[in-house]
């Protein structure tokens, strides 16, 4: 187990600027505690919570709460495992670096590149979503122009310094947190009939059972609901990547890991509970306007649609900002480990992995182009083939933790400051749940679950194949070099 990373300025690593030799050599501790706290909180609030929850409610009714609770429990357990490993060894590579150590270099290579692929596709999705909102406000600028503007601005932000990224994310995440907090408080008061000036005809706890029961479409709808909401939780792991560039990585990881339960409980379960109690689950307004806009409209709040547009735009920009940061740091880590071009591991004097950022955003621009030019072919393939990566990442985290716990206990037991509960039983249970979700997705043809899993497995198989070939080549070179050294010694 390597020691806790020490942040340095570029060039301070023994092997040169940004090269392997120091722990995360070249990166700087530019993220403050308030940045990390807000990144950790905002990381679990994706735009998918605002945009995608209406389809989940329509599918499972009030029972969607159970879908969110099950996925939330799974995420809490996975993040506990990741927190255990990252607190012992904070690094910009996070779970990819842990998989490298626990399962083999092929595993770290594969999951690292799959995760990078996921986020560069997300860049295109979020840039387009943001452009749609901005064009509705200022139609003089075309949609592709807005997508270009937001990508360029946030790329420039990430290129300045990690502190610049942290500051932007602090405010983006802050707006999301305040907005959802206010929504829960106002909506909760209305549900219990104590909101001054509001007399809602539809609000009440009776909405949980009065319209066909708590599970109007049967218990099986809970599982379908899981498929619809599981991907809105992606991003919880960002705090462990960002912790590597904080002043006290171990403390940051420990804090974010310990707070994941209330973050998911409040922001996901709390806000969805308010939605399904303010309105009947089968209200036409939920599907027409979106769940949160419909809920605000039911309270008579003026301009609810525009308010929610602003909040969604903030979430989109936050996701775009963090996506670029996350993709570039994963590329940087892969470069340090020799699993990506060495240029990815070089940093500027401000500790910014410029090449890794530019490479990530270039692929993001290409994906945006595909979204506008080939939305139903090339871009659809990119989206579906990266769709199950979240579950692959969580599965690799579980498998890595099974091995890493033994390594940590053997080599550096004093660093085991965060412990997975009921190890190894809950780890095995989480693995079984993730495998079950993947298996259930293979039976889902209505929401493209089968296509998503199959295409994602295809891409994963290609990446793993490349990893195994590269590993074989490296071993061949090492063996040849060793033989050459032995022959030289003999002569």
CSV table of C-alpha atoms in Angstrom, one decimal:
chain,number,residue,atom,x,y,z
A,1,UNK,CA,0.0,0.0,0.0
A,2,UNK,CA,1.4,3.4,-0.9
A,3,UNK,CA,1.5,6.2,1.5
A,4,UNK,CA,-1.1,9.0,1.7
A,5,UNK,CA,-0.5,11.3,-1.3
A,6,UNK,CA,1.5,14.4,-0.8
A,7,UNK,CA,0.4,17.2,-3.1
A,8,UNK,CA,3.3,18.8,-4.9
A,9,UNK,CA,3.9,21.4,-7.6
A,10,UNK,CA,4.6,20.2,-11.1
A,11,UNK,CA,8.2,19.1,-11.5
A,12,UNK,CA,8.6,18.0,-8.0
A,13,UNK,CA,8.2,14.3,-8.7
A,14,UNK,CA,11.5,12.5,-8.9
A,15,UNK,CA,10.8,11.4,-12.4
A,16,UNK,CA,10.0,14.8,-13.8
A,17,UNK,CA,6.9,16.8,-14.3
A,18,UNK,CA,3.8,14.8,-13.7
A,19,UNK,CA,5.6,11.5,-14.2
A,20,UNK,CA,5.2,8.5,-11.9
A,21,UNK,CA,7.5,8.6,-9.0
A,22,UNK,CA,5.7,10.7,-6.4
A,23,UNK,CA,2.1,10.0,-5.2
A,24,UNK,CA,-0.1,12.0,-7.6
A,25,UNK,CA,3.0,14.0,-8.5
A,26,UNK,CA,2.2,17.3,-10.1
A,27,UNK,CA,-1.3,17.8,-8.7
A,28,UNK,CA,-1.8,20.5,-6.0
A,29,UNK,CA,-3.9,20.6,-2.9
A,30,UNK,CA,-6.1,23.4,-4.3
A,31,UNK,CA,-9.5,22.2,-3.0
A,32,UNK,CA,-10.6,23.7,0.3
A,33,UNK,CA,-12.7,21.9,2.9
A,34,UNK,CA,-15.8,23.8,1.9
A,35,UNK,CA,-15.3,22.8,-1.8
A,36,UNK,CA,-15.0,19.2,-0.8
A,37,UNK,CA,-18.1,19.4,1.4
A,38,UNK,CA,-20.2,20.8,-1.3
A,39,UNK,CA,-18.8,18.5,-4.0
A,40,UNK,CA,-19.7,15.6,-1.8
A,41,UNK,CA,-23.2,16.9,-1.2
A,42,UNK,CA,-23.9,18.0,-4.7
A,43,UNK,CA,-22.4,14.9,-6.2
A,44,UNK,CA,-25.5,12.8,-5.4
A,45,UNK,CA,-27.8,15.4,-6.9
A,46,UNK,CA,-27.7,14.9,-10.7
A,47,UNK,CA,-29.9,16.5,-13.3
A,48,UNK,CA,-31.5,13.0,-13.7
A,49,UNK,CA,-33.2,13.5,-10.3
A,50,UNK,CA,-35.2,16.5,-11.7
A,51,UNK,CA,-35.6,15.2,-15.3
A,52,UNK,CA,-36.0,11.5,-15.0
A,53,UNK,CA,-38.1,11.0,-11.9
A,54,UNK,CA,-41.4,11.5,-13.6
A,55,UNK,CA,-41.0,8.3,-15.7
A,56,UNK,CA,-40.2,6.4,-12.5
A,57,UNK,CA,-43.3,7.7,-10.8
A,58,UNK,CA,-45.5,6.8,-13.8
A,59,UNK,CA,-44.1,3.3,-13.7
A,60,UNK,CA,-44.1,2.4,-10.0
A,61,UNK,CA,-46.5,5.0,-8.5
A,62,UNK,CA,-45.8,5.9,-4.9
A,63,UNK,CA,-43.8,2.7,-4.8
A,64,UNK,CA,-41.0,4.5,-6.6
A,65,UNK,CA,-39.9,5.4,-3.0
A,66,UNK,CA,-39.0,1.8,-2.5
A,67,UNK,CA,-37.0,1.8,-5.8
A,68,UNK,CA,-35.1,4.9,-4.7
A,69,UNK,CA,-34.6,3.4,-1.2
A,70,UNK,CA,-33.2,0.1,-2.7
A,71,UNK,CA,-30.8,1.9,-5.1
A,72,UNK,CA,-29.9,4.4,-2.4
A,73,UNK,CA,-29.0,1.5,0.0
A,74,UNK,CA,-26.9,-0.1,-2.7
A,75,UNK,CA,-25.0,3.2,-3.3
A,76,UNK,CA,-24.5,3.8,0.4
A,77,UNK,CA,-22.9,0.3,0.7
A,78,UNK,CA,-20.7,0.8,-2.4
A,79,UNK,CA,-19.5,4.2,-1.2
A,80,UNK,CA,-18.7,2.8,2.2
A,81,UNK,CA,-16.4,0.2,0.5
A,82,UNK,CA,-14.9,2.9,-1.7
A,83,UNK,CA,-14.5,5.1,1.4
A,84,UNK,CA,-12.6,2.4,3.2
A,85,UNK,CA,-10.1,2.0,0.4
A,86,UNK,CA,-9.8,5.7,-0.4
A,87,UNK,CA,-9.3,6.8,3.2
A,88,UNK,CA,-6.4,4.4,3.4
A,89,UNK,CA,-5.0,5.5,0.1
A,90,UNK,CA,-6.5,8.8,-1.3
A,91,UNK,CA,-5.6,9.1,-5.0
A,92,UNK,CA,-6.9,10.8,-8.1
A,93,UNK,CA,-7.4,7.4,-9.7
A,94,UNK,CA,-9.8,6.3,-6.9
A,95,UNK,CA,-11.5,3.0,-7.6
A,96,UNK,CA,-9.4,2.5,-10.8
A,97,UNK,CA,-6.2,2.6,-8.8
A,98,UNK,CA,-7.6,0.4,-6.1
A,99,UNK,CA,-8.7,-2.2,-8.8
A,100,UNK,CA,-5.2,-2.0,-10.2
A,101,UNK,CA,-3.8,-3.0,-6.8
A,102,UNK,CA,-6.4,-5.5,-5.8
A,103,UNK,CA,-7.5,-7.3,-9.0
A,104,UNK,CA,-4.6,-6.6,-11.4
A,105,UNK,CA,-3.5,-4.0,-13.8
A,106,UNK,CA,-6.0,-5.2,-16.4
A,107,UNK,CA,-8.8,-4.3,-14.1
A,108,UNK,CA,-7.6,-0.8,-13.3
A,109,UNK,CA,-7.0,-0.1,-17.0
A,110,UNK,CA,-10.4,-1.4,-18.0
A,111,UNK,CA,-12.6,0.3,-15.4
A,112,UNK,CA,-10.6,3.5,-15.7
A,113,UNK,CA,-11.1,3.8,-19.4
A,114,UNK,CA,-14.7,2.7,-19.2
A,115,UNK,CA,-15.3,5.4,-16.6
A,116,UNK,CA,-13.6,8.0,-18.7
A,117,UNK,CA,-15.7,7.0,-21.7
A,118,UNK,CA,-18.9,7.3,-19.6
A,119,UNK,CA,-18.1,10.9,-18.6
A,120,UNK,CA,-17.0,12.2,-22.0
A,121,UNK,CA,-20.4,10.9,-23.3
A,122,UNK,CA,-22.1,12.6,-20.4
A,123,UNK,CA,-20.3,15.9,-21.4
A,124,UNK,CA,-22.2,15.8,-24.6
A,125,UNK,CA,-25.6,14.9,-23.0
A,126,UNK,CA,-25.3,17.7,-20.4
A,127,UNK,CA,-24.0,20.3,-22.9
A,128,UNK,CA,-27.0,19.6,-25.1
A,129,UNK,CA,-29.4,19.7,-22.2
A,130,UNK,CA,-28.0,23.0,-21.1
A,131,UNK,CA,-28.1,24.4,-24.6
A,132,UNK,CA,-31.8,23.6,-24.9
A,133,UNK,CA,-32.7,25.6,-21.8
A,134,UNK,CA,-30.4,28.5,-22.8
A,135,UNK,CA,-31.9,28.7,-26.3
A,136,UNK,CA,-35.4,28.8,-24.9
A,137,UNK,CA,-34.3,32.0,-23.1
A,138,UNK,CA,-32.1,33.5,-25.8
A,139,UNK,CA,-33.2,32.1,-29.1
A,140,UNK,CA,-30.9,34.4,-31.1
A,141,UNK,CA,-28.0,32.0,-30.3
A,142,UNK,CA,-28.5,28.6,-31.9
A,143,UNK,CA,-28.5,25.5,-29.8
A,144,UNK,CA,-25.2,24.2,-31.0
A,145,UNK,CA,-23.7,27.7,-30.2
A,146,UNK,CA,-24.9,27.4,-26.6
A,147,UNK,CA,-23.4,23.9,-26.3
A,148,UNK,CA,-20.1,25.3,-27.6
A,149,UNK,CA,-20.2,28.2,-25.2
A,150,UNK,CA,-20.8,26.2,-22.0
A,151,UNK,CA,-18.2,23.6,-23.0
A,152,UNK,CA,-15.6,26.3,-23.7
A,153,UNK,CA,-16.3,28.2,-20.5
A,154,UNK,CA,-16.2,25.2,-18.2
A,155,UNK,CA,-13.1,23.9,-20.0
A,156,UNK,CA,-11.4,27.2,-19.3
A,157,UNK,CA,-12.5,27.0,-15.7
A,158,UNK,CA,-10.9,23.6,-15.3
A,159,UNK,CA,-7.7,24.7,-17.1
A,160,UNK,CA,-7.1,27.6,-14.7
A,161,UNK,CA,-6.7,25.6,-11.5
A,162,UNK,CA,-8.3,22.9,-9.4
A,163,UNK,CA,-9.4,25.7,-7.1
A,164,UNK,CA,-11.2,27.3,-9.9
A,165,UNK,CA,-13.1,24.1,-10.6
A,166,UNK,CA,-13.9,23.8,-6.9
A,167,UNK,CA,-15.2,27.4,-6.6
A,168,UNK,CA,-17.5,26.9,-9.6
A,169,UNK,CA,-18.7,23.6,-8.3
A,170,UNK,CA,-19.2,25.1,-4.8
A,171,UNK,CA,-21.8,27.6,-6.1
A,172,UNK,CA,-23.4,25.2,-8.6
A,173,UNK,CA,-23.9,22.6,-5.9
A,174,UNK,CA,-24.9,25.2,-3.4
A,175,UNK,CA,-27.8,26.3,-5.6
A,176,UNK,CA,-28.9,22.7,-6.1
A,177,UNK,CA,-28.8,22.0,-2.4
A,178,UNK,CA,-30.7,25.2,-1.4
A,179,UNK,CA,-33.3,24.6,-4.1
A,180,UNK,CA,-34.1,21.1,-3.0
A,181,UNK,CA,-34.0,22.0,0.6
A,182,UNK,CA,-36.5,24.8,0.0
A,183,UNK,CA,-38.6,22.5,-2.1
A,184,UNK,CA,-38.7,19.8,0.7
A,185,UNK,CA,-39.6,22.4,3.4
A,186,UNK,CA,-42.3,24.2,1.4
A,187,UNK,CA,-43.8,21.0,0.0
A,188,UNK,CA,-43.7,19.3,3.4
A,189,UNK,CA,-45.6,22.2,5.0
A,190,UNK,CA,-48.2,22.0,2.2
A,191,UNK,CA,-48.6,18.3,2.6
A,192,UNK,CA,-49.4,18.7,6.3
A,193,UNK,CA,-51.6,21.7,5.6
A,194,UNK,CA,-49.6,24.3,7.5
A,195,UNK,CA,-48.1,26.3,4.6
A,196,UNK,CA,-49.3,29.9,5.0
A,197,UNK,CA,-51.3,31.2,2.0
A,198,UNK,CA,-51.6,27.9,0.3
A,199,UNK,CA,-54.7,25.6,0.3
A,200,UNK,CA,-53.8,22.8,-2.1
A,201,UNK,CA,-56.7,20.5,-3.1
A,202,UNK,CA,-54.4,17.7,-4.1
A,203,UNK,CA,-51.8,17.6,-1.3
A,204,UNK,CA,-51.9,15.0,1.5
A,205,UNK,CA,-50.5,11.7,2.7
A,206,UNK,CA,-53.6,10.0,1.2
A,207,UNK,CA,-51.9,10.3,-2.2
A,208,UNK,CA,-49.7,7.4,-1.2
A,209,UNK,CA,-52.6,5.0,-1.1
A,210,UNK,CA,-55.8,6.6,-2.6
A,211,UNK,CA,-55.1,6.0,-6.3
A,212,UNK,CA,-54.8,2.3,-6.8
A,213,UNK,CA,-52.7,1.7,-3.6
A,214,UNK,CA,-49.1,2.2,-2.8
A,215,UNK,CA,-48.1,-0.3,-5.6
A,216,UNK,CA,-50.8,0.4,-8.2
A,217,UNK,CA,-48.8,-1.5,-10.9
A,218,UNK,CA,-47.8,-4.4,-8.7
A,219,UNK,CA,-44.6,-5.3,-6.8
A,220,UNK,CA,-42.7,-5.9,-10.1
A,221,UNK,CA,-42.9,-2.2,-10.9
A,222,UNK,CA,-40.4,-1.6,-8.1
A,223,UNK,CA,-37.8,-3.4,-10.1
A,224,UNK,CA,-38.6,-1.6,-13.2
A,225,UNK,CA,-38.4,1.6,-11.2
A,226,UNK,CA,-34.9,0.7,-10.1
A,227,UNK,CA,-33.8,0.5,-13.8
A,228,UNK,CA,-35.2,4.0,-14.3
A,229,UNK,CA,-33.6,5.7,-11.3
A,230,UNK,CA,-30.3,3.8,-10.8
A,231,UNK,CA,-28.2,5.9,-13.2
A,232,UNK,CA,-29.3,9.2,-11.5
A,233,UNK,CA,-27.1,8.2,-8.6
A,234,UNK,CA,-23.9,8.2,-10.7
A,235,UNK,CA,-21.5,10.9,-9.4
A,236,UNK,CA,-21.5,9.9,-5.7
A,237,UNK,CA,-17.9,8.7,-6.1
A,238,UNK,CA,-16.6,12.1,-7.4
A,239,UNK,CA,-15.7,13.2,-3.9
A,240,UNK,CA,-13.2,10.4,-3.5
A,241,UNK,CA,-11.4,11.5,-6.7
A,242,UNK,CA,-11.4,15.1,-5.7
A,243,UNK,CA,-10.1,14.3,-2.2
A,244,UNK,CA,-6.7,13.6,-3.7
A,245,UNK,CA,-6.3,17.3,-4.4
A,246,UNK,CA,-7.5,18.5,-1.0
A,247,UNK,CA,-5.5,19.6,2.0
A,248,UNK,CA,-6.4,16.6,4.1
A,249,UNK,CA,-7.5,13.8,1.8
A,250,UNK,CA,-8.1,11.2,4.5
A,251,UNK,CA,-10.4,13.5,6.5
A,252,UNK,CA,-12.2,14.5,3.3
A,253,UNK,CA,-12.9,11.0,2.3
A,254,UNK,CA,-14.0,9.9,5.8
A,255,UNK,CA,-16.4,12.9,6.1
A,256,UNK,CA,-18.0,12.3,2.7
A,257,UNK,CA,-18.4,8.6,3.3
A,258,UNK,CA,-20.0,9.1,6.7
A,259,UNK,CA,-22.5,11.6,5.4
A,260,UNK,CA,-23.7,9.7,2.3
A,261,UNK,CA,-26.7,8.2,4.2
A,262,UNK,CA,-28.3,11.5,5.1
A,263,UNK,CA,-27.5,13.0,1.7
A,264,UNK,CA,-29.3,10.3,-0.2
A,265,UNK,CA,-32.1,10.2,2.4
A,266,UNK,CA,-32.8,13.9,2.3
A,267,UNK,CA,-32.2,14.8,-1.3
A,268,UNK,CA,-33.6,11.8,-3.1
A,269,UNK,CA,-36.1,10.1,-0.8
A,270,UNK,CA,-37.2,13.4,0.8
A,271,UNK,CA,-37.8,15.3,-2.4
A,272,UNK,CA,-39.6,12.3,-4.1
A,273,UNK,CA,-41.7,11.8,-1.0
A,274,UNK,CA,-42.8,15.4,-1.3
A,275,UNK,CA,-43.7,15.0,-5.0
A,276,UNK,CA,-45.9,11.9,-4.6
A,277,UNK,CA,-47.7,13.4,-1.6
A,278,UNK,CA,-48.3,16.8,-3.2
A,279,UNK,CA,-49.9,15.2,-6.3
A,280,UNK,CA,-51.6,11.9,-7.2
A,281,UNK,CA,-48.9,9.7,-8.9
A,282,UNK,CA,-51.1,9.4,-12.0
A,283,UNK,CA,-51.6,13.1,-12.4
A,284,UNK,CA,-51.2,14.2,-16.1
A,285,UNK,CA,-49.2,17.2,-15.0
A,286,UNK,CA,-46.3,15.0,-13.7
A,287,UNK,CA,-45.8,13.6,-17.2
A,288,UNK,CA,-46.6,16.8,-19.1
A,289,UNK,CA,-44.6,19.3,-17.0
A,290,UNK,CA,-42.2,17.1,-15.1
A,291,UNK,CA,-42.5,16.0,-11.5
A,292,UNK,CA,-41.0,19.0,-9.7
A,293,UNK,CA,-42.5,21.6,-11.9
A,294,UNK,CA,-46.0,19.9,-11.5
A,295,UNK,CA,-45.5,19.9,-7.7
A,296,UNK,CA,-44.6,23.6,-7.7
A,297,UNK,CA,-47.5,24.5,-9.9
A,298,UNK,CA,-49.9,22.6,-7.6
A,299,UNK,CA,-48.9,25.1,-4.9
A,300,UNK,CA,-49.6,28.0,-7.1
A,301,UNK,CA,-46.0,29.2,-7.1
A,302,UNK,CA,-45.7,31.7,-10.1
A,303,UNK,CA,-43.3,30.9,-12.9
A,304,UNK,CA,-42.6,27.4,-11.5
A,305,UNK,CA,-41.5,26.2,-14.9
A,306,UNK,CA,-38.9,28.9,-15.3
A,307,UNK,CA,-37.7,28.4,-11.7
A,308,UNK,CA,-37.2,24.7,-12.3
A,309,UNK,CA,-35.5,25.4,-15.6
A,310,UNK,CA,-32.9,27.5,-13.8
A,311,UNK,CA,-32.4,24.8,-11.2
A,312,UNK,CA,-32.0,22.1,-13.9
A,313,UNK,CA,-29.6,24.3,-15.8
A,314,UNK,CA,-27.5,24.7,-12.6
A,315,UNK,CA,-27.5,20.9,-12.2
A,316,UNK,CA,-26.6,20.4,-15.8
A,317,UNK,CA,-23.7,22.8,-15.6
A,318,UNK,CA,-22.6,21.2,-12.3
A,319,UNK,CA,-22.6,17.8,-13.9
A,320,UNK,CA,-20.7,19.1,-16.9
A,321,UNK,CA,-18.1,20.8,-14.7
A,322,UNK,CA,-17.6,17.8,-12.6
A,323,UNK,CA,-17.7,15.4,-15.6
A,324,UNK,CA,-14.8,17.2,-17.2
A,325,UNK,CA,-12.9,17.3,-14.0
A,326,UNK,CA,-13.5,13.6,-13.3
A,327,UNK,CA,-12.7,12.4,-16.8
A,328,UNK,CA,-9.4,14.4,-16.8
A,329,UNK,CA,-8.3,13.2,-13.4
A,330,UNK,CA,-9.0,9.6,-14.4
A,331,UNK,CA,-7.0,10.2,-17.6
A,332,UNK,CA,-4.2,11.7,-15.5
A,333,UNK,CA,-4.1,8.7,-13.2
A,334,UNK,CA,-4.1,6.3,-16.1
A,335,UNK,CA,-1.2,8.3,-17.6
A,336,UNK,CA,0.7,8.0,-14.3
A,337,UNK,CA,0.3,4.3,-14.3
A,338,UNK,CA,1.4,3.9,-17.9
A,339,UNK,CA,-2.1,2.9,-19.1
A,340,UNK,CA,-2.5,6.1,-21.1
A,341,UNK,CA,-0.2,8.4,-23.0
A,342,UNK,CA,2.5,9.9,-20.8
A,343,UNK,CA,1.4,13.4,-21.8
A,344,UNK,CA,-1.8,12.8,-19.7
A,345,UNK,CA,0.3,12.7,-16.6
A,346,UNK,CA,2.0,16.1,-17.2
A,347,UNK,CA,0.8,19.1,-15.3
A,348,UNK,CA,1.1,22.8,-15.5
A,349,UNK,CA,2.8,25.0,-12.9
A,350,UNK,CA,-0.6,25.3,-11.3
A,351,UNK,CA,-1.0,21.5,-11.0
A,352,UNK,CA,-3.5,21.2,-13.8
A,353,UNK,CA,-3.3,18.1,-16.1
A,354,UNK,CA,-3.8,20.2,-19.3
A,355,UNK,CA,-3.4,17.5,-21.8
A,356,UNK,CA,-5.8,15.2,-20.0
A,357,UNK,CA,-8.4,18.0,-19.8
A,358,UNK,CA,-8.0,18.9,-23.5
A,359,UNK,CA,-8.2,15.3,-24.6
A,360,UNK,CA,-11.3,14.7,-22.6
A,361,UNK,CA,-13.1,17.8,-23.9
A,362,UNK,CA,-12.1,17.1,-27.5
A,363,UNK,CA,-13.9,13.7,-27.2
A,364,UNK,CA,-16.8,15.6,-25.6
A,365,UNK,CA,-17.0,18.0,-28.6
A,366,UNK,CA,-17.0,15.0,-30.9
A,367,UNK,CA,-19.8,13.4,-29.0
A,368,UNK,CA,-21.8,16.7,-29.1
A,369,UNK,CA,-21.3,16.7,-32.9
A,370,UNK,CA,-22.6,13.2,-33.1
A,371,UNK,CA,-25.6,14.2,-31.0
A,372,UNK,CA,-26.6,16.9,-33.5
A,373,UNK,CA,-25.6,15.1,-36.7
A,374,UNK,CA,-26.4,11.4,-35.9
A,375,UNK,CA,-28.6,11.4,-32.9
A,376,UNK,CA,-30.4,8.2,-33.7
A,377,UNK,CA,-27.4,6.2,-34.8
A,378,UNK,CA,-23.8,7.0,-33.6
A,379,UNK,CA,-24.8,9.1,-30.6
A,380,UNK,CA,-27.5,6.6,-29.5
A,381,UNK,CA,-24.8,3.9,-29.6
A,382,UNK,CA,-22.5,6.0,-27.5
A,383,UNK,CA,-25.2,6.6,-24.9
A,384,UNK,CA,-26.4,3.0,-24.7
A,385,UNK,CA,-22.9,1.5,-24.7
A,386,UNK,CA,-21.9,3.6,-21.8
A,387,UNK,CA,-25.2,3.3,-19.9
A,388,UNK,CA,-24.3,0.3,-17.7
A,389,UNK,CA,-20.8,1.6,-16.8
A,390,UNK,CA,-22.1,2.9,-13.4
A,391,UNK,CA,-23.1,-0.7,-12.4
A,392,UNK,CA,-19.7,-2.0,-13.7
A,393,UNK,CA,-17.9,0.6,-11.6
A,394,UNK,CA,-19.9,-0.3,-8.5
A,395,UNK,CA,-19.3,-4.0,-9.1
A,396,UNK,CA,-15.5,-3.5,-9.5
A,397,UNK,CA,-15.5,-1.4,-6.2
A,398,UNK,CA,-17.1,-4.3,-4.4
A,399,UNK,CA,-14.7,-6.9,-5.8
A,400,UNK,CA,-11.7,-4.7,-5.1
A,401,UNK,CA,-12.7,-4.1,-1.5
A,402,UNK,CA,-12.9,-7.8,-0.8
A,403,UNK,CA,-9.1,-8.0,-1.6
A,404,UNK,CA,-8.0,-4.6,-0.4
A,405,UNK,CA,-9.4,-5.0,3.1
A,406,UNK,CA,-6.9,-8.0,3.6
A,407,UNK,CA,-4.1,-6.0,2.0
A,408,UNK,CA,-4.7,-3.0,4.3
A,409,UNK,CA,-5.0,-5.1,7.4
A,410,UNK,CA,-1.7,-6.8,6.5
A,411,UNK,CA,0.3,-3.8,5.5
A,412,UNK,CA,-1.1,-0.6,7.0
A,413,UNK,CA,-3.8,-1.5,9.5
A,414,UNK,CA,-3.6,1.9,11.1
A,415,UNK,CA,-5.0,3.4,7.9
A,416,UNK,CA,-8.2,1.5,8.2
A,417,UNK,CA,-10.1,4.5,9.6
A,418,UNK,CA,-13.3,3.7,7.6
A,419,UNK,CA,-14.6,0.2,7.8
A,420,UNK,CA,-17.2,-1.6,5.7
A,421,UNK,CA,-20.1,-2.8,7.9
A,422,UNK,CA,-20.5,-6.5,8.4
A,423,UNK,CA,-17.5,-7.3,6.2
A,424,UNK,CA,-17.5,-9.5,4.1
A,425,UNK,CA,-21.2,-10.4,4.2
A,426,UNK,CA,-22.6,-7.0,3.1
A,427,UNK,CA,-20.0,-6.8,0.4
A,428,UNK,CA,-21.2,-10.1,-1.0
A,429,UNK,CA,-24.9,-9.0,-0.6
A,430,UNK,CA,-24.1,-5.9,-2.6
A,431,UNK,CA,-22.4,-7.8,-5.3
A,432,UNK,CA,-25.4,-10.1,-5.6
A,433,UNK,CA,-27.8,-7.1,-5.8
A,434,UNK,CA,-25.8,-5.4,-8.6
A,435,UNK,CA,-25.6,-8.7,-10.6
A,436,UNK,CA,-29.3,-9.1,-10.1
A,437,UNK,CA,-30.0,-5.6,-11.4
A,438,UNK,CA,-27.8,-6.2,-14.5
A,439,UNK,CA,-29.6,-9.5,-15.0
A,440,UNK,CA,-33.0,-7.9,-14.7
A,441,UNK,CA,-32.0,-5.2,-17.2
A,442,UNK,CA,-31.5,-8.0,-19.7
A,443,UNK,CA,-35.2,-8.8,-19.5
A,444,UNK,CA,-36.2,-5.2,-20.0
A,445,UNK,CA,-37.1,-4.4,-23.6
A,446,UNK,CA,-39.6,-1.6,-22.9
A,447,UNK,CA,-36.9,0.8,-21.6
A,448,UNK,CA,-33.9,-0.4,-23.7
A,449,UNK,CA,-32.4,-2.1,-20.6
A,450,UNK,CA,-31.3,-5.2,-22.6
A,451,UNK,CA,-29.7,-3.1,-25.4
A,452,UNK,CA,-27.9,-0.9,-22.8
A,453,UNK,CA,-26.4,-3.9,-21.0
A,454,UNK,CA,-25.5,-5.8,-24.1
A,455,UNK,CA,-23.8,-2.8,-25.8
A,456,UNK,CA,-22.0,-1.9,-22.5
A,457,UNK,CA,-20.8,-5.5,-22.2
A,458,UNK,CA,-19.5,-5.4,-25.8
A,459,UNK,CA,-17.5,-2.2,-25.1
A,460,UNK,CA,-16.3,-3.6,-21.8
A,461,UNK,CA,-15.2,-6.8,-23.5
A,462,UNK,CA,-13.2,-4.8,-26.1
A,463,UNK,CA,-11.5,-2.7,-23.4
A,464,UNK,CA,-10.7,-5.7,-21.2
A,465,UNK,CA,-9.3,-7.5,-24.3
A,466,UNK,CA,-7.0,-4.5,-25.0
A,467,UNK,CA,-5.9,-4.5,-21.4
A,468,UNK,CA,-5.1,-8.2,-21.5
A,469,UNK,CA,-3.1,-7.9,-24.8
A,470,UNK,CA,-1.2,-4.9,-23.4
A,471,UNK,CA,-0.4,-6.8,-20.2
A,472,UNK,CA,0.9,-9.8,-22.2
A,473,UNK,CA,3.1,-7.5,-24.3
A,474,UNK,CA,4.5,-5.8,-21.2
A,475,UNK,CA,5.3,-9.2,-19.6
A,476,UNK,CA,7.0,-10.3,-22.8
A,477,UNK,CA,9.1,-7.2,-22.9
A,478,UNK,CA,10.0,-7.5,-19.2
A,479,UNK,CA,10.9,-11.2,-19.7
A,480,UNK,CA,13.1,-10.3,-22.7
A,481,UNK,CA,14.8,-7.5,-20.7
A,482,UNK,CA,15.4,-9.8,-17.8
A,483,UNK,CA,16.9,-12.5,-20.2
A,484,UNK,CA,19.1,-9.9,-21.8
A,485,UNK,CA,20.3,-8.7,-18.4
A,486,UNK,CA,21.1,-12.3,-17.4
A,487,UNK,CA,22.9,-12.9,-20.7
A,488,UNK,CA,25.0,-9.8,-20.1
A,489,UNK,CA,25.9,-10.9,-16.6
A,490,UNK,CA,26.9,-14.3,-17.9
A,491,UNK,CA,29.2,-12.8,-20.5
